[in-house]
mmCIF file of C-alpha atoms in Angstrom:
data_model
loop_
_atom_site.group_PDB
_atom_site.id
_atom_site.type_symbol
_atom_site.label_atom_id
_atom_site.label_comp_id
_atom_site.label_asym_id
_atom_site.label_seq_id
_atom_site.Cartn_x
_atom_site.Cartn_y
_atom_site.Cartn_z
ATOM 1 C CA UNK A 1 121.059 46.737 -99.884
ATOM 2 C CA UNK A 2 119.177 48.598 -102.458
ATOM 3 C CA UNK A 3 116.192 48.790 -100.626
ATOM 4 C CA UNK A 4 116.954 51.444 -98.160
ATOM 5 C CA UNK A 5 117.984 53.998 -100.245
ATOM 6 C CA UNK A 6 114.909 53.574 -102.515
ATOM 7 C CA UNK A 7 112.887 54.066 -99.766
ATOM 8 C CA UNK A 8 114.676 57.230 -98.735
ATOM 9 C CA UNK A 9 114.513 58.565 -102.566
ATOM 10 C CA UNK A 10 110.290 57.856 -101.872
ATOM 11 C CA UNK A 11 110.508 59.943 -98.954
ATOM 12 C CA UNK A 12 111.949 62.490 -99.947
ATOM 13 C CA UNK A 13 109.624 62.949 -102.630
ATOM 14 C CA UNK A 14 106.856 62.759 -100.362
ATOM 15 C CA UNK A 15 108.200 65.515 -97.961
ATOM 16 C CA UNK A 16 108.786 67.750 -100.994
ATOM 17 C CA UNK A 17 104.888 67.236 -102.184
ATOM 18 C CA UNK A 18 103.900 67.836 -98.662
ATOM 19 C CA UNK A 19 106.654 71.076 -98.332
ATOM 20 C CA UNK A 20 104.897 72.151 -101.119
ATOM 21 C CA UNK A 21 101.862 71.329 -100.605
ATOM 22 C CA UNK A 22 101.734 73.375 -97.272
ATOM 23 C CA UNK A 23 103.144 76.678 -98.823
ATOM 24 C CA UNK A 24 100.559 76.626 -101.416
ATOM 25 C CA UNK A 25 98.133 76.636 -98.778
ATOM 26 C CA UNK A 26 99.854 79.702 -96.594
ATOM 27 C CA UNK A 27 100.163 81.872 -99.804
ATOM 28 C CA UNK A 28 96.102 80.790 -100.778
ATOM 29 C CA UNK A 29 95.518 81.756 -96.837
ATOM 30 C CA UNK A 30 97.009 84.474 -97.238
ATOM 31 C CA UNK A 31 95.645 87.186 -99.451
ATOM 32 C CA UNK A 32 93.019 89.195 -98.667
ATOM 33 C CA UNK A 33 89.572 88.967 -100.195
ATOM 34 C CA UNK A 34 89.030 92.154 -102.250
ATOM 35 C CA UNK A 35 86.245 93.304 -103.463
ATOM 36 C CA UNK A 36 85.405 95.093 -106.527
ATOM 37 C CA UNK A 37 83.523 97.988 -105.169
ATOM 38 C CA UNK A 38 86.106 98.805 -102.587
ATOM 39 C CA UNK A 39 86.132 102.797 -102.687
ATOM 40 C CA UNK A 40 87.813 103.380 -99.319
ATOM 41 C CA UNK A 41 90.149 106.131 -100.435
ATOM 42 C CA UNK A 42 91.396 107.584 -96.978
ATOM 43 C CA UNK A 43 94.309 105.389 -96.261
ATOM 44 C CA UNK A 44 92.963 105.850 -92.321
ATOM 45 C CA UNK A 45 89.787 104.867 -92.814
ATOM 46 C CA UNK A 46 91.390 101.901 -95.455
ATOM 47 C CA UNK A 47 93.958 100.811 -92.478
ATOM 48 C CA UNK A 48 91.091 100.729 -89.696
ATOM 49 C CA UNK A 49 89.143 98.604 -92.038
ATOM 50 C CA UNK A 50 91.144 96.239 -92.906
ATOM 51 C CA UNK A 51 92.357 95.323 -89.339
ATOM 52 C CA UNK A 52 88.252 95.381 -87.933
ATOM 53 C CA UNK A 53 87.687 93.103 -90.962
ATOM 54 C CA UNK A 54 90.459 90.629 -89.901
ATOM 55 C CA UNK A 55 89.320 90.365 -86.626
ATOM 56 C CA UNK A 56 85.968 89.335 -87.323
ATOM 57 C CA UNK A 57 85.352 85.834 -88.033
ATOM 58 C CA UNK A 58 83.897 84.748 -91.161
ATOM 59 C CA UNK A 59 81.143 82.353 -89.831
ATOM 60 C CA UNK A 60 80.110 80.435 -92.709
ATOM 61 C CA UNK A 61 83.817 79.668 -93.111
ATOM 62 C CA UNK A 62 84.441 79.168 -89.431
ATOM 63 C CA UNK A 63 88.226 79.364 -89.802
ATOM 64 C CA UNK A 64 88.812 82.697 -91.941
ATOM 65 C CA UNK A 65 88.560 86.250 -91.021
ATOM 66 C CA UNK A 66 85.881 88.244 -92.527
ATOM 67 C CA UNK A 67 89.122 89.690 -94.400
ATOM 68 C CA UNK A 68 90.239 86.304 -95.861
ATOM 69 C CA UNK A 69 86.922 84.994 -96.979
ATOM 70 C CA UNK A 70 84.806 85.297 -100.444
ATOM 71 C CA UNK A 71 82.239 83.827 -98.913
ATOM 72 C CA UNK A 72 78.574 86.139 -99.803
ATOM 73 C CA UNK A 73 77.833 86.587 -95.993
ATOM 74 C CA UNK A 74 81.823 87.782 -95.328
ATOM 75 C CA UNK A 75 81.180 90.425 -98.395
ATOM 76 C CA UNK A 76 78.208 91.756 -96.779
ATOM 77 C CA UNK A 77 79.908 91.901 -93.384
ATOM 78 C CA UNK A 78 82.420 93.704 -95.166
ATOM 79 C CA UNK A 79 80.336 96.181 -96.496
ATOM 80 C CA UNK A 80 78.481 97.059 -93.133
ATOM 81 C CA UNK A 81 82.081 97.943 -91.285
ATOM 82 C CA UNK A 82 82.828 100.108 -94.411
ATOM 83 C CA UNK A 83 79.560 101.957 -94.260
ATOM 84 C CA UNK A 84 79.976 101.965 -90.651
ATOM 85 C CA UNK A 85 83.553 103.450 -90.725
ATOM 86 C CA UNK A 86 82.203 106.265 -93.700
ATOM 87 C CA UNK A 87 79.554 107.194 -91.342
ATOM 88 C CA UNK A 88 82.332 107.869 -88.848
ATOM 89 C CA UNK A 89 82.011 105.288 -86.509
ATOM 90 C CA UNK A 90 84.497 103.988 -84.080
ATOM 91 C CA UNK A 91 85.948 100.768 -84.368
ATOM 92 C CA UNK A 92 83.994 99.811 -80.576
ATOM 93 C CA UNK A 93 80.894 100.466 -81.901
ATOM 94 C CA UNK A 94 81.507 98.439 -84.937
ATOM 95 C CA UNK A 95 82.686 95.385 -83.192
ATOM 96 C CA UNK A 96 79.622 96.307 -80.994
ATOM 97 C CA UNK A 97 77.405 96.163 -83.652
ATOM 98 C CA UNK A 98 78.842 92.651 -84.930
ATOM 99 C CA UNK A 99 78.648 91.037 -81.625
ATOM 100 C CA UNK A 100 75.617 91.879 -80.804
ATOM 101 C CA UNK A 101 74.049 90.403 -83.939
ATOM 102 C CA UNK A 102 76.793 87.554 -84.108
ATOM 103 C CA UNK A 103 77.543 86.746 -80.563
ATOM 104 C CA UNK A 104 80.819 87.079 -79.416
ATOM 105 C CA UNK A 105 82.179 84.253 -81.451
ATOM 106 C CA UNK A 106 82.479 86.759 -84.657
ATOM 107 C CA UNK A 107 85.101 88.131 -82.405
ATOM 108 C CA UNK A 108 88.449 86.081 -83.415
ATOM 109 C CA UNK A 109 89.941 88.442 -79.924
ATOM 110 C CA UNK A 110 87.667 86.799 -77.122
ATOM 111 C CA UNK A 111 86.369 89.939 -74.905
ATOM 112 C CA UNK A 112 86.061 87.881 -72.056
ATOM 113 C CA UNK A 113 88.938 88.360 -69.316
ATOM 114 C CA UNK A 114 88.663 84.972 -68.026
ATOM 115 C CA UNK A 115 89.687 83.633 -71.359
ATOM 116 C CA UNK A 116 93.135 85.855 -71.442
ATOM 117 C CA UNK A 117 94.038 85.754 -67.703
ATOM 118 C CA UNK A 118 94.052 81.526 -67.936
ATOM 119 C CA UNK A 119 96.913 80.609 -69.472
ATOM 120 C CA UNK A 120 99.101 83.091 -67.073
ATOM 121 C CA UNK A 121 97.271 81.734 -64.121
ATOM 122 C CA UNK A 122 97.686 78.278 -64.861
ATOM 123 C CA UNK A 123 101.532 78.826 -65.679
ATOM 124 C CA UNK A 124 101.449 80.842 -62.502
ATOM 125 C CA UNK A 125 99.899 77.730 -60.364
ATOM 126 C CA UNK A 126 102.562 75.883 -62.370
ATOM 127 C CA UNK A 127 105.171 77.620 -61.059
ATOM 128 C CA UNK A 128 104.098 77.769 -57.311
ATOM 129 C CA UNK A 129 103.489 74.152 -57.417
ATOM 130 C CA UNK A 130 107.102 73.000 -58.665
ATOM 131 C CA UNK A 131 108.581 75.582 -56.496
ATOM 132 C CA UNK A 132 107.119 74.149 -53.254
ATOM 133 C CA UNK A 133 107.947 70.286 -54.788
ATOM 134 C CA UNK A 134 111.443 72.097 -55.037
ATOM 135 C CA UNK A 135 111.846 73.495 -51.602
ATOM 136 C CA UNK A 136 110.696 70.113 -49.961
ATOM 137 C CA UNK A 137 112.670 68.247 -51.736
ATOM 138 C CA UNK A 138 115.600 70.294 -51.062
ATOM 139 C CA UNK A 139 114.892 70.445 -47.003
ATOM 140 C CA UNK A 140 114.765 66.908 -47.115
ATOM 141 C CA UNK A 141 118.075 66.588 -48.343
ATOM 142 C CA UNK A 142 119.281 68.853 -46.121
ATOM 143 C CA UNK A 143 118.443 67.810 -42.457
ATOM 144 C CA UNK A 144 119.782 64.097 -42.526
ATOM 145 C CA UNK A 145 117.632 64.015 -39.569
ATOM 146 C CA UNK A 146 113.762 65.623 -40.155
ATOM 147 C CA UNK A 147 113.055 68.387 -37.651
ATOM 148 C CA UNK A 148 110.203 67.032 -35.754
ATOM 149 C CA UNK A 149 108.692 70.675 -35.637
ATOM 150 C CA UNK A 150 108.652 71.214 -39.694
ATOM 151 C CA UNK A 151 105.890 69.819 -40.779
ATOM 152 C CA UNK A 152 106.886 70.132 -44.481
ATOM 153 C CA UNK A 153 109.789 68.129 -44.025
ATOM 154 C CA UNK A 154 107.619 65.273 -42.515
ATOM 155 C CA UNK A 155 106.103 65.045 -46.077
ATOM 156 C CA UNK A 156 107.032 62.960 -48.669
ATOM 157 C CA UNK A 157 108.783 64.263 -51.143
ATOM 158 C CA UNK A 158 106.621 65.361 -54.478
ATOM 159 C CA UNK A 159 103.449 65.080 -52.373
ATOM 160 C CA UNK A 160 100.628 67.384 -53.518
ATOM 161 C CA UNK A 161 100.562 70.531 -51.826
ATOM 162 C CA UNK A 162 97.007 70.822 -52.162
ATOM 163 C CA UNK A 163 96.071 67.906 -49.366
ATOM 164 C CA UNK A 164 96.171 70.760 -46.555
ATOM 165 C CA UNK A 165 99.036 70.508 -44.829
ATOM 166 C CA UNK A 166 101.278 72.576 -46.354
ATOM 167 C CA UNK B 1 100.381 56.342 -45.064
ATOM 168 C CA UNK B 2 97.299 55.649 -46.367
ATOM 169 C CA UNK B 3 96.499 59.241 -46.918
ATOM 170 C CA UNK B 4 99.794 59.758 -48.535
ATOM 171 C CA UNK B 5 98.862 57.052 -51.102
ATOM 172 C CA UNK B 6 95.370 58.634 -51.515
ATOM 173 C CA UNK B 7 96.801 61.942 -52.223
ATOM 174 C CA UNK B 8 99.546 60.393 -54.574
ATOM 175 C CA UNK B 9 97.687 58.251 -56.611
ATOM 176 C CA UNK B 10 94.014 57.920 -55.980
ATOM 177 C CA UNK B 11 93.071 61.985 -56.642
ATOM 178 C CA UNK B 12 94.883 62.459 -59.990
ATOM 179 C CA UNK B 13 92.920 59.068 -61.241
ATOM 180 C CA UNK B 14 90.128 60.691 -60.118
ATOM 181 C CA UNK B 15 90.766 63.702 -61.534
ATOM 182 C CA UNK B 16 91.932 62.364 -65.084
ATOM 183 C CA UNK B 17 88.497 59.664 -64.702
ATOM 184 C CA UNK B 18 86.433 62.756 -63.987
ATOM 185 C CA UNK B 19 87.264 64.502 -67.084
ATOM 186 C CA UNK B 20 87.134 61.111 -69.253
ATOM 187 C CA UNK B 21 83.516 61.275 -68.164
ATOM 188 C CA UNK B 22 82.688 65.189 -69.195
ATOM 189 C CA UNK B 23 84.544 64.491 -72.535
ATOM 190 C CA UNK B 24 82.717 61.318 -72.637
ATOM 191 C CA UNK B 25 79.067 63.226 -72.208
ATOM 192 C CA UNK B 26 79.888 65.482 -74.365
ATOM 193 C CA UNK B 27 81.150 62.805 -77.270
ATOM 194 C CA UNK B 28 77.657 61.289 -76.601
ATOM 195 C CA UNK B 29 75.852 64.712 -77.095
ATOM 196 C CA UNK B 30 77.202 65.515 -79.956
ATOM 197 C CA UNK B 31 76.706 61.950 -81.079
ATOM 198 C CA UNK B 32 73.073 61.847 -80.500
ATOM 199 C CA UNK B 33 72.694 65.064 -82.209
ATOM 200 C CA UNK B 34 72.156 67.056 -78.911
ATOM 201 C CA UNK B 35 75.113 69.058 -79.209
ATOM 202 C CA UNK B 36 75.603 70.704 -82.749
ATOM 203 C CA UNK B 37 79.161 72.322 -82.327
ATOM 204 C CA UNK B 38 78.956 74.136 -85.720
ATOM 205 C CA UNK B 39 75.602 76.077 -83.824
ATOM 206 C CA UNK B 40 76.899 79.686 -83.326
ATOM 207 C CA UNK B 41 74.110 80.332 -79.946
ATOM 208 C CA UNK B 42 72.188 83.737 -80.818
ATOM 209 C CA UNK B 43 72.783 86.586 -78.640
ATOM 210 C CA UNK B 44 68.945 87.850 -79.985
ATOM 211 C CA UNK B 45 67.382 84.930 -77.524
ATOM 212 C CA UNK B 46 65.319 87.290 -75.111
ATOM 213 C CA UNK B 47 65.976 90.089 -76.492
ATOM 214 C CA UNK B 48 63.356 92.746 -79.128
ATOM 215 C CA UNK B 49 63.510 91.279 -82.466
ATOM 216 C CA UNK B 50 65.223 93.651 -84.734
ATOM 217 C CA UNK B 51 62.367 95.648 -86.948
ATOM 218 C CA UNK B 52 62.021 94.797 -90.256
ATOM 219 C CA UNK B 53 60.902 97.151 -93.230
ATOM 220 C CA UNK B 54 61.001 95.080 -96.450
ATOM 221 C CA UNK B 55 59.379 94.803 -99.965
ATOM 222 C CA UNK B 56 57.683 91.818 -100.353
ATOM 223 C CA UNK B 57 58.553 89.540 -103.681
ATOM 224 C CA UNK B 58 55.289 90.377 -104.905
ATOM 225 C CA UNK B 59 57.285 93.671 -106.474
ATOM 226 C CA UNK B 60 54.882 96.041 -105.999
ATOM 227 C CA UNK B 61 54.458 98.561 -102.936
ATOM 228 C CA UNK B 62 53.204 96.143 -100.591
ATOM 229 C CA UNK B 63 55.875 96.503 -97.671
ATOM 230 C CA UNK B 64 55.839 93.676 -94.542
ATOM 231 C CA UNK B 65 56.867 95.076 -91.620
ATOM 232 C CA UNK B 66 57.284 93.397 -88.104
ATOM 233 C CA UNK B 67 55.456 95.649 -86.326
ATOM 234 C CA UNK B 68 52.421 94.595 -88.339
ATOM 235 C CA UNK B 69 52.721 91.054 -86.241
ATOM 236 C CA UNK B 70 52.838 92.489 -82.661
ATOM 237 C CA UNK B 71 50.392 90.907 -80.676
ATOM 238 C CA UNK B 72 50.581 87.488 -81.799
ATOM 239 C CA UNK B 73 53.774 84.874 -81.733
ATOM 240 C CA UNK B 74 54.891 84.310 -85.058
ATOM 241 C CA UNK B 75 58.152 82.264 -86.771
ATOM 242 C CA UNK B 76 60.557 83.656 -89.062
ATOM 243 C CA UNK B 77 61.325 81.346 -91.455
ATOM 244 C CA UNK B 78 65.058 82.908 -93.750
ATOM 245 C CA UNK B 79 65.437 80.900 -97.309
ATOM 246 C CA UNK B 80 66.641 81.587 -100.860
ATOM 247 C CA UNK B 81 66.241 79.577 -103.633
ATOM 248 C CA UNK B 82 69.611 79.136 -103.928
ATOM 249 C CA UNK B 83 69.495 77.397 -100.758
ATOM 250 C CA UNK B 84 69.446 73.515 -101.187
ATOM 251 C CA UNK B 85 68.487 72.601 -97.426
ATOM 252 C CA UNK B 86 65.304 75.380 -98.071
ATOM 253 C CA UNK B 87 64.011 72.750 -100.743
ATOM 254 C CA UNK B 88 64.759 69.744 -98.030
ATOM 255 C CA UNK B 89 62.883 71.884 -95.704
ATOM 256 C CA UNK B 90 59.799 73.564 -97.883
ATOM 257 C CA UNK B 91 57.266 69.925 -97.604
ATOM 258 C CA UNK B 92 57.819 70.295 -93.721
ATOM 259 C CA UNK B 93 56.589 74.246 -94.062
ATOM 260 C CA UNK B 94 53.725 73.121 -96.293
ATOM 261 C CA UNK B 95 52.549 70.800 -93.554
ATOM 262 C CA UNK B 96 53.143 72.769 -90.761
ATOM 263 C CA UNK B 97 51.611 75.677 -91.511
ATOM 264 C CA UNK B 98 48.145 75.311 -91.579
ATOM 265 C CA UNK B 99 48.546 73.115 -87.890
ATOM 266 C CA UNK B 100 50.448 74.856 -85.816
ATOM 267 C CA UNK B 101 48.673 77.831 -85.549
ATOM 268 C CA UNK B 102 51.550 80.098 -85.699
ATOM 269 C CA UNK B 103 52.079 82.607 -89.196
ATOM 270 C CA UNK B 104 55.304 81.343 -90.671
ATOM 271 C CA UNK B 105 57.142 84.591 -92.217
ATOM 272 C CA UNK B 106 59.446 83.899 -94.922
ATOM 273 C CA UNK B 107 62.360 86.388 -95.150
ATOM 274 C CA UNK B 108 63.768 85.457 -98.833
ATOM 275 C CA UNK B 109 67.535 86.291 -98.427
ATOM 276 C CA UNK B 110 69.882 87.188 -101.351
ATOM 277 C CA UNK B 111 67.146 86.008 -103.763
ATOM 278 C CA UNK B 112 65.554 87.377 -107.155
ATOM 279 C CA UNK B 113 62.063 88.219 -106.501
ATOM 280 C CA UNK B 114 61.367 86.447 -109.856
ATOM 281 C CA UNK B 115 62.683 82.936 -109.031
ATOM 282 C CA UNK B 116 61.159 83.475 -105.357
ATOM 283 C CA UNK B 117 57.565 83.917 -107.102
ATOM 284 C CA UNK B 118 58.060 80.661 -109.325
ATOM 285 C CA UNK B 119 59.596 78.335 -106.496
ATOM 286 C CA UNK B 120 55.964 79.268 -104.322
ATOM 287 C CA UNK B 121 53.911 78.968 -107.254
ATOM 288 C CA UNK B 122 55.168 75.549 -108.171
ATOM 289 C CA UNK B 123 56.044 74.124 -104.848
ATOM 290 C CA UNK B 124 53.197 75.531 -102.961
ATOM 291 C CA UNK B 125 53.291 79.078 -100.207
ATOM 292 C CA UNK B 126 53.256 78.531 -96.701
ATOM 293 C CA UNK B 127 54.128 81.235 -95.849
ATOM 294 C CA UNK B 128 52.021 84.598 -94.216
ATOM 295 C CA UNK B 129 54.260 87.161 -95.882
ATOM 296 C CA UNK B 130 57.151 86.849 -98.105
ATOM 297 C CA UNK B 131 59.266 90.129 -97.242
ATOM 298 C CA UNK B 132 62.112 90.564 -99.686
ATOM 299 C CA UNK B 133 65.839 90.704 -98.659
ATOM 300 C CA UNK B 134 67.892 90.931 -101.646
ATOM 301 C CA UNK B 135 71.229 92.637 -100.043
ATOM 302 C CA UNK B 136 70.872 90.781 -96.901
ATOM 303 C CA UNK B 137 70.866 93.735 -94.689
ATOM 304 C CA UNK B 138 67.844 93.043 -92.830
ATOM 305 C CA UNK B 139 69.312 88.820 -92.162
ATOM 306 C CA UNK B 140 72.631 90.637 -90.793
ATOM 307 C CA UNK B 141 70.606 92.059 -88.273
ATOM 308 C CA UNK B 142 69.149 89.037 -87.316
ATOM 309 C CA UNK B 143 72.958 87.420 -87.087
ATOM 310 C CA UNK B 144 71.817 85.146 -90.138
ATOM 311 C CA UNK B 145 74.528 83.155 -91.319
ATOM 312 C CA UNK B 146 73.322 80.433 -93.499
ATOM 313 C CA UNK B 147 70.012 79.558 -94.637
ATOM 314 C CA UNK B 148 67.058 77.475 -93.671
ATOM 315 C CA UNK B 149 67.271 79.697 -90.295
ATOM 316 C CA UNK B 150 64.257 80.030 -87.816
ATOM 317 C CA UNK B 151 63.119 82.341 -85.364
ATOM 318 C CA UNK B 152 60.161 82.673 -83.023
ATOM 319 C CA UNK B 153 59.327 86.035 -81.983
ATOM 320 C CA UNK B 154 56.446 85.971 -79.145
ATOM 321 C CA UNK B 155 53.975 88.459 -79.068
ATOM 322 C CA UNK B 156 55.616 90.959 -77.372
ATOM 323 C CA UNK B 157 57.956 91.342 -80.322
ATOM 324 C CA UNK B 158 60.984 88.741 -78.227
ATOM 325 C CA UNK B 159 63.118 86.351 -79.954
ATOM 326 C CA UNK B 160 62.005 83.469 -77.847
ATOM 327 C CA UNK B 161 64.174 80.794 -79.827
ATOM 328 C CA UNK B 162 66.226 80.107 -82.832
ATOM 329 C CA UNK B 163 66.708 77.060 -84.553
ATOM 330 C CA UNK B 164 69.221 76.564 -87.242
ATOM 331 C CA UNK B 165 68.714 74.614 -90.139
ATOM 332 C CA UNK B 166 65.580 72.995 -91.963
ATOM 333 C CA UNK B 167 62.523 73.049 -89.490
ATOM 334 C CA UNK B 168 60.691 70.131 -89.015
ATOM 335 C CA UNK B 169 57.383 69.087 -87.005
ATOM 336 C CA UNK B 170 59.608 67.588 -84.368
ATOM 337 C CA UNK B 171 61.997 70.578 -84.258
ATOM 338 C CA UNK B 172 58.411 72.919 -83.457
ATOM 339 C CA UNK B 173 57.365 70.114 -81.248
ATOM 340 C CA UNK B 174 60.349 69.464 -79.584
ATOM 341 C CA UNK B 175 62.382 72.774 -79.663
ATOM 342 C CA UNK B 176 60.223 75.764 -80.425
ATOM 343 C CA UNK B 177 56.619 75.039 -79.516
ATOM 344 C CA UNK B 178 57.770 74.289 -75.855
ATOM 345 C CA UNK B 179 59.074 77.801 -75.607
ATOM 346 C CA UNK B 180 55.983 78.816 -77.004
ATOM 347 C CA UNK B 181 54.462 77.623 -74.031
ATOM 348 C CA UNK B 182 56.778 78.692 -71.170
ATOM 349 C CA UNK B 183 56.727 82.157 -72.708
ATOM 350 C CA UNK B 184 53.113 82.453 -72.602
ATOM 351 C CA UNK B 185 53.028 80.816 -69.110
ATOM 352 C CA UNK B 186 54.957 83.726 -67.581
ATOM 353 C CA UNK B 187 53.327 86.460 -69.765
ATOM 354 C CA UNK B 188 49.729 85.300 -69.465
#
């Protein structure tokens, strides 16, 4: 009877190492690189930079924003979209810039519309589909006997909407 | 009936079998070393290869600039020598470049001129210019983000490819020399 409970003791210490383990790694993730000859002074210009900088991805890392990383590339990303920002440029021409040296993959935001409109039109399609499964199912129920003229009521209940019919 | 049962159960098997098979290809891509997913594709390819202005690591006022190589194709060749893979790579640059007929550049990224000098002298030059990068301003423009990285640049002053990573005679047989040739075939 001993057993058990030694085995829950074990796991308990293993979810406490892993606990732990995981908000070390959120508080490393999170702090921002700084560098020592940061001399933005205008808390605008300071503001602007730091969001540009964490939307561009660091690509040696792969998985960190340019604002993240202390990787030597990130740096000297990080030092073009400061001189870019001193010499007054805005923040489209600085992504421009990136992107069209980097590709759009330094972009953590994808540009392309595609990308952003596919998860609302697949929910949408989601939707229309279960609602029509819905209504069939429901007709079905209804008329004891199928009216003859209803073709959607002939079907099957759950059948794919997509086969023509409907 | 039959179609009922077709529409049921035959087209989502399809469906899931289909993409099985483009996850499959892909697996196998990757796997033969086809696919590199790590490979960030250039958005240069086609387009005028950025200018470069540089010192060379020779330290004195010799300057290389690109516009100096319009007329003929040439490859860029970026490496440090802080840049294990460029040591992997530099016997493959030694034999390449007196074959292939093509000036190999050598853009030395984030280096010291000093230790650029002394890794040519003692592992041999290759190279048709050594321009000299040491903030990395000039690789930015070129979307350099890791070194050994390789670009040709056709006559006209076009990146016609990039390859990333330490070039080989099979990668300029294979990858770069073909473009080469299509390149010149439309612009004859």
């Amino acid at each position: 009877m001993n057993t058990p409970h030694r085995i829950s003791v074990a796991r308990w210490h293993q979810w406490g190492a892993m606990l732990l383990g995981a908000l070390l790694l959120f508080a490393s993730a999170a702090t921002l690189a700084v560098d020592a000859e940061d001399t933005l002074v205008d808390p605008a210009l300071r503001t602007r930079y730091e969001s540009i900088n964490r939307e561009l991805r660091c690509l040696v890392c792969q998985n960190q924003s340019i604002a993240d990383s202390d990787a030597d590339l990130a740096k000297d990303l990080r030092r073009e979209v400061r001189g870019m920002l001193e010499a007054g440029k805005t923040d489209a021409e600085i992504r421009g810039f990136m992107t069209d040296r980097y590709g759009d993959f330094v972009l953590y935001k994808p540009r392309s519309m595609v990308l952003w409109a596919a998860p609302a039109v697949l929910l949408l399609g989601g939707l229309v589909l279960v609602g029509r499964i819905v209504v069939r199912r429901s007709r079905s129920m209804a008329t004891a006997a199928p009216d003859p003229d209803d073709s959607l009521a002939n079907d099957e209940p759950g059948t794919r909407p997509t086969d023509g019919k409907a | 009936m039959n179609g009922k049962l077709l529409n049921r159960y035959l087209w989502p098997a399809v469906a899931v079998l289909a993409l099985f098979g483009v996850f499959m290809f892909a697996l196998a891509r990757i796997g033969s070393g086809d696919l590199v997913v790590s490979e960030i594709p250039s958005p240069l390819i086609g387009r005028p290869a950025p200018s470069i202005d540089l010192p060379t690591i020779a330290g004195n006022e010799a300057r290389f600039t690109s516009a100096s190589m319009l007329g003929k194709p040439w490859l860029l060749n970026v490496w440090g020598t802080w840049c294990p893979a460029c040591r992997d790579e530099h016997p493959a640059l030694m034999e390449m470049a007196p074959i292939i007929g093509v000036p190999i550049v050598g853009l030395d990224w984030k280096d010291d001129a000093g230790d650029a000098r002394n890794w040519l002298a003692s592992l041999g030059n290759p190279y048709h210019a050594v321009p000299f990068d040491p903030v990395g301003r000039t690789a930015i423009d070129f979307g350099v983000y890791g070194a050994p990285e390789t670009f040709l640049i056709g006559g006209d002053g076009t990146v016609l490819a990039k390859h990333i990573g330490p070039l080989t005679m099979e990668v300029w047989e294979t990858k770069l020399k073909p473009k080469l040739l299509a390149a010149k075939g439309e612009r004859p």
